[in-house]
mmCIF file of C-alpha atoms in Angstrom:
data_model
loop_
_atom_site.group_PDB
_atom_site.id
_atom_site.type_symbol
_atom_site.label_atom_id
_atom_site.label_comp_id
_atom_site.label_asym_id
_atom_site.label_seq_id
_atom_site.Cartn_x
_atom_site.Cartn_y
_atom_site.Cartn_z
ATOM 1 C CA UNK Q 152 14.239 -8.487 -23.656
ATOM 2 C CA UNK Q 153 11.456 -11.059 -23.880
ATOM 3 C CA UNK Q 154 10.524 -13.219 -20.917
ATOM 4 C CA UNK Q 155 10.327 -16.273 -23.242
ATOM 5 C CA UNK Q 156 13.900 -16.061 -24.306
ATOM 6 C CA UNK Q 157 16.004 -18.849 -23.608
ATOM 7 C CA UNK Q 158 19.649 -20.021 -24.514
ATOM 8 C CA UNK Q 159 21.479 -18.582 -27.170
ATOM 9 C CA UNK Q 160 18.519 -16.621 -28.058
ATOM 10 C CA UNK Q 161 18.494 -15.120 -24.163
ATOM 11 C CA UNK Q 162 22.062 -13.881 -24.824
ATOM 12 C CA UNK Q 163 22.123 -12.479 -28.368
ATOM 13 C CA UNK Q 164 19.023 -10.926 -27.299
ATOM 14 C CA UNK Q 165 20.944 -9.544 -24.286
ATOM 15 C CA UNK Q 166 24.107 -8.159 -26.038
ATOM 16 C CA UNK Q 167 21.700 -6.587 -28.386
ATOM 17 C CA UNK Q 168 20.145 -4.467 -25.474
ATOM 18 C CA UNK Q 169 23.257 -3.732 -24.317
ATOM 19 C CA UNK Q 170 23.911 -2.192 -28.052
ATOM 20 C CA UNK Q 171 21.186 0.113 -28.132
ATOM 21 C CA UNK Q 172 20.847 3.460 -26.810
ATOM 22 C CA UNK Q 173 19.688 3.523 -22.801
ATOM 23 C CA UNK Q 174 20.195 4.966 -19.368
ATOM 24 C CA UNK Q 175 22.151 2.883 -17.339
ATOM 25 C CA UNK Q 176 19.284 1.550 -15.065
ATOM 26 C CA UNK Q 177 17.629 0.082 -18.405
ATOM 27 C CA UNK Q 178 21.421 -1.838 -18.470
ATOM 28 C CA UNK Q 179 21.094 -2.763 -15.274
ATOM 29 C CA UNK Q 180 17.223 -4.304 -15.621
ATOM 30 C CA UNK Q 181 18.169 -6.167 -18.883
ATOM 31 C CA UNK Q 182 21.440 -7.751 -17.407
ATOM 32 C CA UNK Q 183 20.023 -8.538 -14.122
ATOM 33 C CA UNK Q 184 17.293 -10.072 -15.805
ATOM 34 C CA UNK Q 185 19.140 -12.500 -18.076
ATOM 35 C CA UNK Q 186 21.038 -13.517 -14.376
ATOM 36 C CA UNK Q 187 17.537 -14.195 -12.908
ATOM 37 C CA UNK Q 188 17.015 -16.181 -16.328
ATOM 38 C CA UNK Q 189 20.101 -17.903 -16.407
ATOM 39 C CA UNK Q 190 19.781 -18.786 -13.064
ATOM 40 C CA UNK Q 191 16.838 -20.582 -13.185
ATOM 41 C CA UNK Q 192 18.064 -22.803 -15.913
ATOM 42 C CA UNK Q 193 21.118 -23.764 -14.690
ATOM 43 C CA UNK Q 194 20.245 -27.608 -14.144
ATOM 44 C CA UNK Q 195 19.068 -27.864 -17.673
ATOM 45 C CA UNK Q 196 21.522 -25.976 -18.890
ATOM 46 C CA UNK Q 197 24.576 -25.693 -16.218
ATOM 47 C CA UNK Q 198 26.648 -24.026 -19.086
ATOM 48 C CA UNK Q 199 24.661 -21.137 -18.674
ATOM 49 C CA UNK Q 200 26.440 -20.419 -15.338
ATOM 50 C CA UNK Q 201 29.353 -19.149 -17.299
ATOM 51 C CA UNK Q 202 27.338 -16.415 -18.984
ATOM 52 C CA UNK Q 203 25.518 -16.189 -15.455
ATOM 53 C CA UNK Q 204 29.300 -15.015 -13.939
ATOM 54 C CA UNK Q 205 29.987 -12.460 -17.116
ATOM 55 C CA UNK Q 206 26.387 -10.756 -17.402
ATOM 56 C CA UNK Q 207 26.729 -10.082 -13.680
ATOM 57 C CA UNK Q 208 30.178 -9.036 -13.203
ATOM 58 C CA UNK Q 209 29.106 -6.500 -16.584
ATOM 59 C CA UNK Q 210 26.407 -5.218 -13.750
ATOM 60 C CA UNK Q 211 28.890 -4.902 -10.609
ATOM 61 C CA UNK Q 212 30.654 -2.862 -13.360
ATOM 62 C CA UNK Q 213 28.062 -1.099 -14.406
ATOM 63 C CA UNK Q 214 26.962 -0.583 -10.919
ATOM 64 C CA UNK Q 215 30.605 0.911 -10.071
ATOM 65 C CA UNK Q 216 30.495 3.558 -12.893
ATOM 66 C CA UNK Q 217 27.161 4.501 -12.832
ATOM 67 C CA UNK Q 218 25.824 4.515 -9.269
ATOM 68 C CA UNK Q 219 22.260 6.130 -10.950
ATOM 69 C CA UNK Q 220 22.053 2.451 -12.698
ATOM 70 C CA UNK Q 221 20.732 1.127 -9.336
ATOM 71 C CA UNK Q 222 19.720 4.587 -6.869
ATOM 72 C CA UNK Q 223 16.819 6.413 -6.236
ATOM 73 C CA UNK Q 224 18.290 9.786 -5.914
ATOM 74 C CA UNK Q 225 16.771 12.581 -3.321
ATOM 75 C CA UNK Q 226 17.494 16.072 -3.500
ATOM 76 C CA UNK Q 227 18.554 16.337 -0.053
ATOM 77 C CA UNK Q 228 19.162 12.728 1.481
ATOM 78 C CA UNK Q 229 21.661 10.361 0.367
ATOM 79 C CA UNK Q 230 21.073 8.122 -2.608
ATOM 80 C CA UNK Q 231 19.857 5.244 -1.584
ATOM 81 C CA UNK Q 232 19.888 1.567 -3.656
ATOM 82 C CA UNK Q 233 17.134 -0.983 -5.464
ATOM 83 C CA UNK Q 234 18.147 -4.453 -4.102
ATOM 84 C CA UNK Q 235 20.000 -5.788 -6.764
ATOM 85 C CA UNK Q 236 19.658 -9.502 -7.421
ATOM 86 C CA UNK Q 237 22.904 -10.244 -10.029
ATOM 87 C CA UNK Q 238 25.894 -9.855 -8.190
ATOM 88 C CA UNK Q 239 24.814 -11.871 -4.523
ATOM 89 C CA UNK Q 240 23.855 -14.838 -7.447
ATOM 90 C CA UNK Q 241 26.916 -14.881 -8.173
ATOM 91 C CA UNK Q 242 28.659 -14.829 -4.879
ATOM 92 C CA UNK Q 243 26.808 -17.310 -3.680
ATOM 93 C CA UNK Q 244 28.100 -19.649 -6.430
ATOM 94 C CA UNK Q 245 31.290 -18.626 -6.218
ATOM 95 C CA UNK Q 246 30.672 -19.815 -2.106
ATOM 96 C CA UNK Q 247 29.379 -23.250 -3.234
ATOM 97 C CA UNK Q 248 32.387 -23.208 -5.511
ATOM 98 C CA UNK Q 249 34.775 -22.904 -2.936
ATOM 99 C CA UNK Q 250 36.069 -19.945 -4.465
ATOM 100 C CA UNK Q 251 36.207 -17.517 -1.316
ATOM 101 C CA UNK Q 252 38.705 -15.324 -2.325
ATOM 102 C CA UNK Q 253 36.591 -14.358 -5.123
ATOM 103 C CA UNK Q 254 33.274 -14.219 -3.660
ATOM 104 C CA UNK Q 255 34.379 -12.053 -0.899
ATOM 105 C CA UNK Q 256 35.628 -9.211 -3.203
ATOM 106 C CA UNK Q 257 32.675 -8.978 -5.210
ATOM 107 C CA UNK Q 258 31.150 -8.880 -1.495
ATOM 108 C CA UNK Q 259 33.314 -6.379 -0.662
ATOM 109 C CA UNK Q 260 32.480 -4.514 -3.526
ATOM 110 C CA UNK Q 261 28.952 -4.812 -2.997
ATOM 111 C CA UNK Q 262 29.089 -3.199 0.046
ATOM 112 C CA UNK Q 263 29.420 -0.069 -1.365
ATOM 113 C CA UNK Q 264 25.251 -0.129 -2.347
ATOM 114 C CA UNK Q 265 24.476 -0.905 0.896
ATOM 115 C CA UNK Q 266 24.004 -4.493 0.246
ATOM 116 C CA UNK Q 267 26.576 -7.268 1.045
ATOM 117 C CA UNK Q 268 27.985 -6.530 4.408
ATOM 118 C CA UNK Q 269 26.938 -9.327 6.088
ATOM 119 C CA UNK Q 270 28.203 -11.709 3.308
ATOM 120 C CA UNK Q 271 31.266 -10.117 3.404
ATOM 121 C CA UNK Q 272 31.548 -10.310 6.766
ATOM 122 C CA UNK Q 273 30.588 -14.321 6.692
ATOM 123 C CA UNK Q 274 32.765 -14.959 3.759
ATOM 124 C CA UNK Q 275 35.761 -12.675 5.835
ATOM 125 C CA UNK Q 276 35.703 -15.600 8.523
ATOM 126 C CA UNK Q 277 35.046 -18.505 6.097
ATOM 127 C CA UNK Q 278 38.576 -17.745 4.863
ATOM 128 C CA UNK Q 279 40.470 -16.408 7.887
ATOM 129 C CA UNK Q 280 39.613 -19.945 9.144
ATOM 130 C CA UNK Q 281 40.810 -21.622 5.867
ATOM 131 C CA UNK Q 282 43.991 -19.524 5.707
ATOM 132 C CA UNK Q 283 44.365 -20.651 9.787
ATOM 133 C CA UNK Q 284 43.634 -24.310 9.276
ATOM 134 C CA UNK Q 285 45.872 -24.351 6.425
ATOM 135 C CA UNK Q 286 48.808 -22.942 8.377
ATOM 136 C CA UNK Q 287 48.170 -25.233 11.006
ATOM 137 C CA UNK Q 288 48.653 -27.964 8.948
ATOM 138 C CA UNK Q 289 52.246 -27.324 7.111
ATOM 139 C CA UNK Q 290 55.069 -28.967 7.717
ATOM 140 C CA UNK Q 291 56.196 -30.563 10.810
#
């Protein structure tokens, strides 16, 4: 995918990649890069935050069914993960949002490449205190 591309060209250029023949890591690179891209055009173009969300829940995805996408595998220690940039984009959108509930699953899902936990555990709080504040003000 070319650094230059922009726009609709960024994201026919992306679903092309994502059509040709790869290892999952290649995926990963090309979709994490359009994020990064996307990302830093979102005040020129804040439609581009849509795509943003779908090109980086396609990673989490990926991420889920092909651990290898995103691990340096050892023979004889535990696989361990590349920082992944995508999905904690997204979450932290989804924060600004106000969309909790959503950013702490993807979190929580996270987690599971060693990346995330403290978000989650942030986010956890954020909306045990929203559910409690909201109780506390029902009904009298």
């Amino acid at each position: 995918m070319p650094f230059d591309a922009r726009g609709p060209e960024l994201v026919v250029r992306v679903w092309e990649a994502l059509e040709l023949p790869g290892a999952a890591m290649d995926y990963h690179f090309v979709l994490q890069g359009a994020v990064d891209r996307l990302w830093s055009t979102r005040r020129a173009a804040p439609e581009a935050l849509a795509l943003l969300e779908v090109f980086a829940l396609l990673d989490l995805e990926l991420m889920e069914a092909a651990p290898q996408a995103v691990s340096f595998d050892a023979a004889d220690a535990p696989a361990r993960f590349v920082r992944v940039t995508s999905v904690p984009r997204l979450i932290g959108l989804l924060e600004r949002e106000g969309a909790f509930t959503e950013a702490l699953e993807l979190a929580r899902r996270l987690a599971r490449f060693g990346q995330g936990e403290d978000v989650a555990a942030r986010l956890s709080e954020k909306a045990g205190a929203l559910v409690a504040e909201a109780a506390g003000s029902g009904p009298a």
